[in-house]
Coordinates of C-alpha atoms (C1' of nucleotides) in Angstrom, one line a residue:
Chain T
X950 CA 178.4 141.5 114.1
X951 CA 179.4 143.5 111.1
X952 CA 176.0 144.5 110.0
X953 CA 174.6 145.6 113.3
X954 CA 172.5 143.9 115.9
X955 CA 170.9 140.6 115.2
X956 CA 167.2 140.7 115.9
X957 CA 166.7 139.2 119.4
X958 CA 165.5 135.6 119.1
X959 CA 161.8 135.1 119.6
X960 CA 161.0 133.8 123.0
X961 CA 157.5 133.6 124.2
X962 CA 155.8 132.0 127.2
X963 CA 152.5 130.8 128.5
X964 CA 152.1 131.3 132.2
X965 CA 149.1 129.4 133.6
X966 CA 148.2 129.5 137.2
X967 CA 147.5 126.1 138.7
X968 CA 144.2 126.9 140.3
X969 CA 141.8 124.5 138.8
X970 CA 141.0 122.6 135.6
X971 CA 143.1 123.2 132.5
X972 CA 141.3 126.0 130.8
X973 CA 140.5 126.3 127.2
X974 CA 141.6 129.9 127.3
X975 CA 145.1 128.7 128.3
X976 CA 145.2 126.4 125.2
X977 CA 144.0 129.3 123.1
X978 CA 146.8 131.7 124.2
X979 CA 149.3 128.9 124.3
X980 CA 148.4 128.1 120.6
X981 CA 149.3 131.6 119.4
X982 CA 152.4 131.7 121.5
X983 CA 153.5 128.4 120.1
X984 CA 152.7 129.2 116.5
X985 CA 154.5 132.5 116.7
X986 CA 157.6 130.9 118.3
X987 CA 157.7 128.1 115.7
X988 CA 157.2 130.5 112.8
X989 CA 160.3 132.4 113.8
X990 CA 162.4 129.4 115.0
X991 CA 162.1 130.7 118.6
X992 CA 161.4 129.1 121.9
X993 CA 158.1 128.5 123.7
X994 CA 158.4 128.5 127.5
X995 CA 155.9 127.1 130.0
X996 CA 156.0 128.9 133.3
X997 CA 153.8 128.0 136.3
X998 CA 152.5 131.0 138.1
X999 CA 151.8 129.5 141.5
X1000 CA 152.4 132.5 143.8
X1001 CA 149.0 132.4 145.3
X1002 CA 149.3 129.8 148.0
X1003 CA 145.6 130.0 148.9
X1004 CA 144.3 129.2 145.5
X1005 CA 146.9 126.6 144.3
X1006 CA 145.5 123.1 143.7
X1007 CA 147.7 120.2 144.1
X1008 CA 146.8 118.3 141.0
X1009 CA 146.3 121.3 138.8
X1010 CA 149.8 121.7 137.5
X1011 CA 150.0 118.1 136.3
X1012 CA 146.6 118.4 134.6
X1013 CA 147.8 121.5 132.8
X1014 CA 150.9 119.7 131.5
X1015 CA 148.8 116.8 130.3
X1016 CA 146.1 118.9 128.8
X1017 CA 148.5 121.0 126.8
X1018 CA 150.4 117.9 125.6
X1019 CA 147.1 116.3 124.6
X1020 CA 146.3 119.3 122.5
X1021 CA 149.6 118.8 120.7
X1022 CA 151.4 121.8 122.1
X1023 CA 154.8 121.1 123.5
X1024 CA 157.2 123.6 125.2
X1025 CA 160.9 124.0 124.9
X1026 CA 161.5 125.0 128.5
X1027 CA 159.3 124.4 131.5
X1028 CA 159.2 123.0 135.0
X1029 CA 159.1 119.4 133.8
X1030 CA 161.6 119.7 131.0
X1031 CA 164.0 122.1 132.5
X1032 CA 165.9 124.8 130.5
X1033 CA 168.6 127.4 131.0
X1034 CA 166.4 130.0 132.7
X1035 CA 164.8 128.0 135.4
X1036 CA 163.3 127.3 137.8
X1037 CA 160.1 127.7 135.9
X1038 CA 157.8 127.5 138.9
X1039 CA 157.4 130.9 140.5
X1040 CA 157.0 129.4 144.0
X1041 CA 160.6 128.3 143.6
X1042 CA 161.8 131.8 142.7
X1043 CA 160.8 133.8 145.8
X1044 CA 164.3 134.9 146.6
X1045 CA 164.6 136.4 143.1
X1046 CA 161.5 138.4 143.6
X1047 CA 162.5 139.6 147.1
X1048 CA 165.9 140.7 145.7
X1049 CA 164.2 142.6 143.0
X1050 CA 161.7 144.2 145.3
X1051 CA 164.6 145.4 147.4
X1052 CA 166.2 146.9 144.3
X1053 CA 163.1 148.9 143.7
X1054 CA 163.0 149.9 147.4
X1055 CA 166.6 151.1 147.1
X1056 CA 165.8 153.1 144.0
X1057 CA 162.9 154.7 145.6
X1058 CA 160.6 153.2 143.0
X1059 CA 158.7 151.2 145.6
X1060 CA 157.8 151.5 149.3
X1061 CA 156.7 149.5 152.3
X1062 CA 153.1 149.6 153.2
X1063 CA 151.8 148.6 156.6
X1064 CA 148.1 149.0 156.0
X1065 CA 146.0 146.2 157.3
X1066 CA 143.7 144.2 155.1
X1067 CA 141.0 145.5 157.4
X1068 CA 141.8 149.1 156.6
X1069 CA 141.9 148.4 152.9
X1070 CA 138.6 146.7 153.0
X1071 CA 137.0 149.7 154.7
X1072 CA 138.6 152.0 152.2
X1073 CA 137.1 150.0 149.4
X1074 CA 133.6 150.1 151.0
X1075 CA 134.0 153.8 151.5
X1076 CA 134.9 154.4 147.9
X1077 CA 132.0 152.3 146.7
X1078 CA 129.7 154.2 148.9
X1079 CA 131.0 157.5 147.7
X1080 CA 130.7 156.3 144.1
X1081 CA 134.3 157.5 143.8
X1082 CA 135.5 157.9 140.2
X1083 CA 138.8 156.4 141.1
X1084 CA 139.0 153.3 143.2
X1085 CA 142.1 151.8 144.7
X1086 CA 144.8 152.3 147.3
X1087 CA 144.9 155.8 148.8
X1088 CA 148.8 155.8 149.1
X1089 CA 148.5 156.1 152.8
X1090 CA 152.0 154.7 153.4
X1091 CA 153.7 156.2 150.3
X1092 CA 155.4 159.0 152.1
X1093 CA 156.6 157.2 155.2
X1094 CA 160.2 157.8 156.0
X1095 CA 162.0 154.9 154.3
X1096 CA 164.4 154.5 157.2
X1097 CA 161.5 154.3 159.7
X1098 CA 159.7 151.8 157.4
X1099 CA 162.8 149.7 157.2
X1100 CA 163.0 149.7 161.0
X1101 CA 159.4 148.7 161.4
X1102 CA 159.9 145.9 158.9
X1103 CA 163.0 144.7 160.7
X1104 CA 161.0 144.7 163.9
X1105 CA 158.8 142.2 162.3
X1106 CA 155.8 144.3 161.5
X1107 CA 153.8 142.7 158.7
X1108 CA 153.8 144.7 155.5
X1109 CA 153.7 144.6 151.7
X1110 CA 155.8 146.4 149.1
X1111 CA 154.0 148.6 146.7
X1112 CA 155.0 150.1 143.4
X1113 CA 155.3 153.9 143.4
X1114 CA 153.3 154.9 140.4
X1115 CA 154.0 158.3 138.8
X1116 CA 151.4 160.8 139.9
X1117 CA 151.3 162.7 136.6
X1118 CA 152.0 162.2 133.0
X1119 CA 150.8 159.5 130.7
X1120 CA 152.1 156.0 130.1
X1121 CA 151.9 154.4 126.7
X1122 CA 152.9 151.2 125.1
X1123 CA 152.5 149.8 121.7
X1124 CA 150.6 146.7 121.0
X1125 CA 151.4 144.6 118.0
X1126 CA 147.8 144.1 117.2
X1127 CA 146.6 147.7 117.5
X1128 CA 147.6 150.6 115.3
X1129 CA 147.4 153.2 118.0
X1130 CA 149.5 153.1 121.1
X1131 CA 147.5 152.3 124.3
X1132 CA 147.8 155.5 126.4
X1133 CA 146.6 156.1 129.9
X1134 CA 147.1 158.7 132.6
X1135 CA 149.6 157.3 135.1
X1136 CA 147.4 158.5 137.9
X1137 CA 144.7 156.1 136.8
X1138 CA 146.6 153.2 138.2
X1139 CA 147.0 152.9 142.0
X1140 CA 150.1 151.7 143.8
X1141 CA 149.9 148.1 143.1
X1142 CA 151.2 145.5 145.6
X1143 CA 154.4 143.9 144.4
X1144 CA 155.4 141.7 147.2
X1145 CA 152.7 140.3 149.5
X1146 CA 153.0 140.1 153.3
X1147 CA 153.7 136.3 152.9
X1148 CA 156.8 137.2 150.9
X1149 CA 155.4 136.0 147.6
X1150 CA 155.2 138.3 144.7
X1151 CA 152.1 139.4 142.9
X1152 CA 151.6 138.7 139.3
X1153 CA 152.8 142.1 138.3
X1154 CA 156.3 141.8 139.9
X1155 CA 156.7 138.2 139.1
X1156 CA 155.8 138.4 135.4
X1157 CA 158.0 141.4 134.7
X1158 CA 161.0 140.0 136.6
X1159 CA 160.6 136.5 135.0
X1160 CA 159.9 137.8 131.5
X1161 CA 163.1 139.8 131.7
X1162 CA 165.3 137.1 133.3
X1163 CA 163.9 134.5 130.9
X1164 CA 164.6 136.8 128.0
X1165 CA 161.0 136.8 126.8
X1166 CA 160.9 138.9 123.6
X1167 CA 157.1 139.0 123.1
X1168 CA 154.3 138.9 125.6
X1169 CA 151.3 137.4 124.0
X1170 CA 148.5 137.2 126.4
X1171 CA 144.7 137.8 126.8
X1172 CA 143.2 141.3 126.6
X1173 CA 142.1 141.2 130.2
X1174 CA 145.8 142.2 130.9
X1175 CA 145.8 145.3 128.8
X1176 CA 144.9 147.7 131.6
X1177 CA 147.6 146.4 134.0
X1178 CA 150.3 146.7 131.3
X1179 CA 150.9 150.3 132.3
X1180 CA 152.1 149.1 135.7
X1181 CA 154.4 146.7 134.0
X1182 CA 155.8 149.4 131.8
X1183 CA 156.6 151.4 135.0
X1184 CA 158.3 148.4 136.4
X1185 CA 160.5 147.8 133.3
X1186 CA 161.5 151.4 133.4
X1187 CA 162.2 151.4 137.1
X1188 CA 164.5 148.5 136.6
X1189 CA 166.0 150.0 133.5
X1190 CA 165.1 147.1 131.4
X1191 CA 164.1 146.8 127.8
X1192 CA 160.5 146.0 127.4
X1193 CA 159.2 143.1 125.4
X1194 CA 156.7 143.5 122.6
X1195 CA 153.1 143.1 123.6
X1196 CA 150.2 141.5 121.8
X1197 CA 146.9 141.3 123.6
X1198 CA 144.6 138.7 122.1
X1199 CA 140.8 139.1 122.3
X1200 CA 139.0 137.2 125.0
X1201 CA 137.0 134.1 124.2
X1202 CA 133.4 134.8 124.9
X1203 CA 130.2 133.1 126.1
X1204 CA 127.1 133.3 123.8
X1205 CA 126.1 136.5 125.6
X1206 CA 129.6 138.0 124.8
X1207 CA 130.8 138.0 128.4
X1208 CA 134.3 136.6 129.1
X1209 CA 134.1 132.8 128.7
X1210 CA 133.2 131.2 132.0
X1211 CA 132.4 127.7 133.4
X1212 CA 129.0 128.8 134.4
X1213 CA 128.0 129.3 130.7
X1214 CA 130.4 127.1 128.8
X1215 CA 132.5 124.0 129.2
X1216 CA 135.9 125.6 129.7
X1217 CA 138.0 122.6 130.8
X1218 CA 140.1 121.1 128.1
X1219 CA 139.2 117.8 129.7
X1220 CA 135.6 118.2 128.8
X1221 CA 136.5 118.3 125.1
X1222 CA 138.8 115.3 125.5
X1223 CA 136.2 113.3 127.4
X1224 CA 133.5 114.2 124.9
X1225 CA 135.6 112.9 122.0
X1226 CA 136.8 116.1 120.4
X1227 CA 140.0 115.5 118.6
X1228 CA 142.9 117.7 119.7
X1229 CA 143.7 118.8 116.2
X1230 CA 140.1 119.9 115.8
X1231 CA 140.1 121.8 119.0
X1232 CA 143.3 123.6 118.1
X1233 CA 142.1 124.3 114.6
X1234 CA 138.9 125.7 116.0
X1235 CA 140.7 127.8 118.5
X1236 CA 142.9 129.1 115.7
X1237 CA 139.9 130.4 113.9
X1238 CA 138.9 132.4 117.0
X1239 CA 140.3 135.7 116.1
X1240 CA 142.7 134.6 113.4
X1241 CA 142.0 133.6 109.8
X1242 CA 144.1 131.4 107.6
X1243 CA 143.5 133.4 104.4
X1244 CA 141.4 132.6 101.4
X1245 CA 138.4 130.6 102.4
X1246 CA 140.5 128.0 104.3
X1247 CA 139.2 127.1 107.7
X1248 CA 140.5 123.6 108.1
X1249 CA 144.2 123.4 108.5
X1250 CA 146.9 121.7 110.6
X1251 CA 149.1 123.2 113.3
X1252 CA 152.1 123.0 111.0
X1253 CA 150.1 124.7 108.2
X1254 CA 149.2 127.5 110.6
X1255 CA 152.8 127.9 111.6
X1256 CA 153.9 128.2 108.0
X1257 CA 151.5 131.1 107.1
X1258 CA 151.1 132.7 110.5
X1259 CA 151.2 136.5 110.9
X1260 CA 149.7 138.9 113.4
X1261 CA 148.0 141.0 110.7
X1262 CA 145.4 138.3 110.2
X1263 CA 144.2 138.7 113.8
X1264 CA 140.8 140.3 114.3
X1265 CA 140.1 141.9 117.6
X1266 CA 136.4 141.4 118.2
X1267 CA 135.8 139.0 121.0
X1268 CA 135.0 135.7 119.4
X1269 CA 132.0 133.7 120.8
X1270 CA 133.0 130.1 121.5
X1271 CA 130.5 128.2 119.4
X1272 CA 130.3 124.5 120.3
X1273 CA 128.3 123.7 117.2
X1274 CA 131.0 125.0 115.0
X1275 CA 133.7 123.1 116.9
X1276 CA 131.7 120.0 116.5
X1277 CA 131.3 120.5 112.8
X1278 CA 135.1 120.9 112.4
X1279 CA 135.6 117.8 114.5
X1280 CA 133.2 116.0 112.1
X1281 CA 135.4 117.0 109.2
X1282 CA 138.4 115.4 110.9
X1283 CA 136.4 112.3 111.8
X1284 CA 135.1 111.7 108.3
X1285 CA 138.5 111.7 106.8
X1286 CA 139.8 109.0 109.1
X1287 CA 139.9 105.5 107.9
X1288 CA 137.8 102.9 109.6
X1289 CA 140.8 101.6 111.3
X1290 CA 141.8 105.0 112.5
X1291 CA 138.4 105.7 113.8
X1292 CA 138.2 102.4 115.6
X1293 CA 141.5 103.2 117.2
X1294 CA 140.2 106.6 118.2
X1295 CA 137.2 105.0 119.8
X1296 CA 139.4 102.6 121.7
X1297 CA 141.7 105.4 122.8
X1298 CA 138.7 107.4 124.0
X1299 CA 136.6 105.1 126.2
X1300 CA 136.2 101.8 124.5
X1301 CA 139.2 100.4 126.1
X1302 CA 140.0 97.9 128.9
X1303 CA 141.1 100.6 131.4
X1304 CA 137.9 102.5 131.1
X1305 CA 135.6 99.5 130.9
X1306 CA 137.3 98.3 134.1
X1307 CA 135.9 101.4 135.8
X1308 CA 132.4 100.9 134.4
X1309 CA 132.1 97.2 135.0
X1310 CA 131.8 97.5 138.8
X1311 CA 128.9 99.8 138.4
X1312 CA 126.8 97.5 136.4
X1313 CA 127.9 94.0 137.0
X1314 CA 125.3 93.2 139.5
X1315 CA 122.6 94.7 137.3
X1316 CA 123.1 92.5 134.2
X1317 CA 122.4 88.9 133.5
X1318 CA 124.1 88.7 130.1
X1319 CA 126.8 90.7 128.4
X1320 CA 124.4 92.2 126.0
X1321 CA 122.7 94.1 128.7
X1322 CA 125.9 96.0 129.5
X1323 CA 125.6 98.8 127.0
X1324 CA 121.9 99.6 127.7
X1325 CA 122.7 99.8 131.4
X1326 CA 125.8 101.9 131.0
X1327 CA 124.8 104.0 128.0
X1328 CA 125.0 107.4 129.8
X1329 CA 128.6 106.8 130.6
X1330 CA 129.4 107.0 126.9
X1331 CA 127.3 109.9 125.9
X1332 CA 127.9 113.6 126.2
X1333 CA 124.6 115.6 126.4
X1334 CA 121.5 113.8 127.7
X1335 CA 118.0 114.0 126.4
X1336 CA 115.6 114.7 129.3
X1337 CA 112.4 114.7 127.4
X1338 CA 111.5 111.1 128.2
X1339 CA 111.9 111.8 131.9
X1340 CA 110.5 115.3 132.3
X1341 CA 107.7 114.2 134.5
X1342 CA 109.9 112.3 136.9
X1343 CA 112.4 115.2 136.8
X1344 CA 109.8 117.8 137.8
X1345 CA 108.3 115.6 140.5
X1346 CA 111.6 114.2 141.9
X1347 CA 111.4 116.1 145.1
X1348 CA 107.6 116.2 145.4
X1349 CA 104.9 117.6 143.2
X1350 CA 104.7 120.9 145.0
X1351 CA 108.4 121.9 144.4
X1352 CA 108.5 124.4 141.6
X1353 CA 110.9 123.9 138.8
X1354 CA 112.8 127.1 139.6
X1355 CA 113.6 125.6 143.0
X1356 CA 114.9 122.4 141.5
X1357 CA 116.9 124.3 139.0
X1358 CA 118.5 126.5 141.7
X1359 CA 119.3 123.4 143.9
X1360 CA 121.0 121.7 141.0
X1361 CA 123.2 124.7 140.3
X1362 CA 123.9 124.9 144.0
X1363 CA 125.0 121.3 144.0
X1364 CA 127.5 122.1 141.2
X1365 CA 128.8 125.1 143.2
X1366 CA 129.3 122.8 146.1
X1367 CA 131.5 120.2 144.3
X1368 CA 133.2 123.0 142.5
X1369 CA 134.3 124.5 145.7
X1370 CA 136.3 121.5 146.8
X1371 CA 139.3 119.8 145.4
X1372 CA 139.0 116.4 143.8
X1373 CA 136.0 114.4 142.5
X1374 CA 135.7 111.2 144.6
X1375 CA 132.6 109.3 145.4
X1376 CA 132.6 109.2 149.2
X1377 CA 133.2 113.0 149.4
X1378 CA 130.5 113.6 146.7
X1379 CA 128.0 111.5 148.6
X1380 CA 128.7 113.3 151.9
X1381 CA 128.4 116.6 150.0
X1382 CA 125.2 115.3 148.4
X1383 CA 123.7 114.4 151.8
X1384 CA 124.4 117.8 153.3
X1385 CA 123.0 119.4 150.2
X1386 CA 119.8 117.4 150.4
X1387 CA 119.5 118.3 154.0
X1388 CA 120.0 122.0 153.3
X1389 CA 117.2 121.8 150.8
X1390 CA 115.0 120.0 153.3
X1391 CA 114.6 117.0 151.0
X1392 CA 114.7 113.4 151.8
X1393 CA 118.0 111.9 150.6
X1394 CA 116.3 109.5 148.3
X1395 CA 114.3 112.3 146.6
X1396 CA 117.2 114.6 146.3
X1397 CA 119.4 111.9 144.9
X1398 CA 116.7 111.1 142.3
X1399 CA 116.9 114.7 141.1
X1400 CA 120.6 114.4 140.8
X1401 CA 120.4 111.0 139.2
X1402 CA 118.0 112.1 136.5
X1403 CA 120.1 115.2 135.9
X1404 CA 123.4 113.3 135.5
X1405 CA 122.2 110.2 133.7
X1406 CA 118.8 111.1 132.2
X1407 CA 117.5 107.9 133.8
X1408 CA 115.4 107.2 136.9
X1409 CA 117.5 104.0 137.4
X1410 CA 121.2 104.0 137.6
X1411 CA 124.1 102.4 139.4
X1412 CA 125.4 104.1 142.5
X1413 CA 124.9 107.8 141.8
X1414 CA 128.2 109.1 142.9
X1415 CA 130.3 106.3 141.6
X1416 CA 128.6 106.9 138.3
X1417 CA 129.4 110.6 138.4
X1418 CA 133.0 109.8 139.0
X1419 CA 133.2 107.5 136.0
X1420 CA 131.3 109.9 133.7
X1421 CA 133.7 112.6 134.7
X1422 CA 133.5 115.9 136.5
X1423 CA 133.3 118.0 133.3
X1424 CA 130.5 116.1 131.7
X1425 CA 128.6 115.9 134.9
X1426 CA 128.9 119.6 135.4
X1427 CA 127.6 120.3 131.9
X1428 CA 124.7 117.9 132.2
X1429 CA 123.5 119.3 135.6
X1430 CA 123.8 122.8 134.3
X1431 CA 121.9 122.0 131.2
X1432 CA 119.2 120.2 133.2
X1433 CA 118.9 123.2 135.4
X1434 CA 118.6 125.5 132.4
X1435 CA 115.9 123.2 131.0
X1436 CA 113.9 123.3 134.3
X1437 CA 114.2 127.1 134.6
X1438 CA 115.5 128.9 131.5
X1439 CA 117.9 131.6 132.7
X1440 CA 116.3 135.0 132.7
X1441 CA 117.2 137.5 130.1
X1442 CA 120.0 139.8 131.3
X1443 CA 118.7 142.6 133.4
X1444 CA 118.8 146.1 132.1
X1445 CA 121.3 148.3 133.8
Chain Q
rG405 C1' 131.1 155.0 138.0
rG406 C1' 136.7 156.2 136.2
rC407 C1' 139.9 154.3 132.6
rC408 C1' 141.1 151.1 128.5
rC409 C1' 139.8 147.8 124.3
rC410 C1' 136.5 146.5 120.5
rA411 C1' 132.3 146.9 116.5
rU412 C1' 130.5 143.1 108.7
rA413 C1' 124.3 138.1 109.1
rG414 C1' 122.2 134.4 115.3
rU415 C1' 127.8 132.7 115.4
rC416 C1' 133.2 132.5 113.3
rU417 C1' 135.2 135.4 109.6
rA418 C1' 137.0 137.6 104.3
rG419 C1' 137.3 142.6 102.8
rC420 C1' 142.7 146.6 103.6
rG421 C1' 138.7 153.6 98.8
rG422 C1' 135.4 151.7 93.3
rU423 C1' 132.8 144.1 95.0
rU424 C1' 125.9 141.8 92.7
rA425 C1' 129.8 142.7 100.3
rG426 C1' 132.8 136.4 99.7
rG427 C1' 133.3 131.7 102.7
rA428 C1' 131.9 128.6 107.0
rC429 C1' 128.6 127.0 111.3
rG430 C1' 123.6 127.1 112.5
rU431 C1' 118.5 127.6 110.4
rC432 C1' 115.0 126.6 106.4
rG433 C1' 113.8 124.1 101.6
rG434 C1' 115.1 120.5 97.8
rC435 C1' 117.9 116.3 95.6
rC436 C1' 120.0 111.5 96.7
rU437 C1' 118.0 107.3 99.5
rC438 C1' 114.9 101.2 102.6
rU439 C1' 115.4 104.8 107.5
rC440 C1' 118.8 108.0 109.5
rA441 C1' 123.2 110.4 108.7
rC442 C1' 126.8 111.8 105.0
rG443 C1' 127.0 114.2 100.4
rC444 C1' 125.1 117.6 96.7
rC445 C1' 121.9 121.9 95.3
rG446 C1' 119.4 126.2 96.9
rA447 C1' 117.2 130.1 100.3
rA448 C1' 116.6 133.6 104.2
rA449 C1' 120.2 136.5 106.9
rA450 C1' 125.2 141.6 107.9
rC451 C1' 128.5 146.5 107.0
rU452 C1' 125.3 149.9 114.8
rC453 C1' 124.0 155.2 114.1
rG454 C1' 125.4 160.4 113.0
rG455 C1' 128.8 163.7 111.1
rG456 C1' 133.1 164.6 108.2
rU457 C1' 137.5 163.6 104.3
rU458 C1' 137.0 162.0 99.1
rC459 C1' 134.8 162.1 92.4
rA460 C1' 133.8 157.6 95.4
rA461 C1' 133.6 154.8 102.2
rG462 C1' 132.2 148.5 105.1
rU463 C1' 137.1 150.3 104.2
rC464 C1' 140.2 156.8 106.5
rC465 C1' 138.9 160.7 110.7
rC466 C1' 135.6 162.5 114.7
rG467 C1' 131.4 161.7 117.8
rA468 C1' 127.4 158.9 119.7
rU469 C1' 125.5 154.2 120.8
rG470 C1' 126.4 149.3 122.0
rG471 C1' 129.4 145.3 123.8
rG472 C1' 133.6 143.8 126.6
rG473 C1' 137.7 144.2 130.0
rU474 C1' 139.7 146.3 134.3
rC475 C1' 139.9 149.0 138.9
rA476 C1' 142.5 142.7 145.0
rC477 C1' 148.2 141.1 149.6
rC478 C1' 143.9 136.5 142.2
rA479 C1' 146.3 135.5 138.2

RNA sequence: GGCCCCAUAGUCUAGCGGUUAGGACGUCGGCCUCUCACGCCGAAAACUCGGGUUCAAGUCCCGAUGGGGUCACCA
């Protein structure tokens, strides 16, 4: 090149972890990565961060693919589409991480640590008790003789590999969205585990190694990562690699400003799909969370966003995810559709043969004529439910003497219980429901009535758990939570 | 608690030294209308506080306060 170095091509990535339902925050960050890549003719990479074998869920990865595609975001490289820098699933890259951990060991930038989980747990408790100003690993193994450590490891002693953080000086990095560099004392960070005892890397090692190997030019991720970035900087430097540019996006928030969570908001992309939100409306809405189009424009397409996108229109205050505003935007999209398009949308949503085939078995024995179908199955086609007509039955479902707070807590507990296990199938739900009823000391019939009213808004319904499955996990979760909140409004946040 | 990030109406935001502080959601009122909804018109509603810098501060600087994040062999 005669005129100097060409700017490195823009390569960005979204790196979801397949631990549950496809999260709206994943779509949010994916959107900005995608838009930035397209704006600069770069590539958008999808990488699956499945290094935690205890949390990985079998169906989660596929759901992430589908949800992102449903949103209208497509990736240039990824586990399912391949690409020149694969594999794109971290669980298939263990050897790479191990090699790199060894490089760090050789350089003296990392060390083997033989501390047991037990010791670390005690340490943590101790620090809490002492109200220590600094928490974290005490560097117990940092000064072990490397040769001894190697020998112990070779003898099969379980261990992890930790990063040797500098003990003095400051570490700074620039963030594209902030005018001042983010600076921190190096000693503020403890010696983070890089390679776990099962041989898998932690996020810190894996993301740095992969971003470098995959030639990622810009790391656009959520603000919750900002405080671990220092560790990543140390890693890049230890390897002698050039660092990517960082942009830490604000976190989506609940109405109370805390980080968005499923306890306070529907966070699964599937909820929005099942509830009839259009993907372009969801994306449009997400785009307005922290970014503005310019002028008074707030309705725009993905392509329009790409064409005008720039980082300087990001605002960093954590945006509250406001369902009402999303619905308004969706309404705009809906109204501009033709009757034919709207009819098609309805069909694609739930008024189709496939979906009806799932509803029919629920109600067929309960109707005499076809015209009774819809009244019998109405709650399968609605989002939120109005409980006012059944308040009396709801409060009395488990006996007149049971206080509303107790019912509310039990409902929330039921949600926690199905949340804790994989899948959402009727037999398992029923079993779960029975043990839940028993735990509450309620007759199964009574307890199920409580659930029935909460999930359908009716005192009469088809088989409860079959109905839940058809309605869908996301909507069921929201209805039960809303019902619980109605029974016992959540207390105002306690003062500290 | 340590550290870091952030700060315009209830909410999303515009503003990039001089504005009657603009738009949108939501709320309330009115018009339209067989009802409802849409649509249209209108209203209430914000620069967290205190110091600087400057002729001039929502805009720049410092501090306080408030909110958030993070301190795992989770990402």
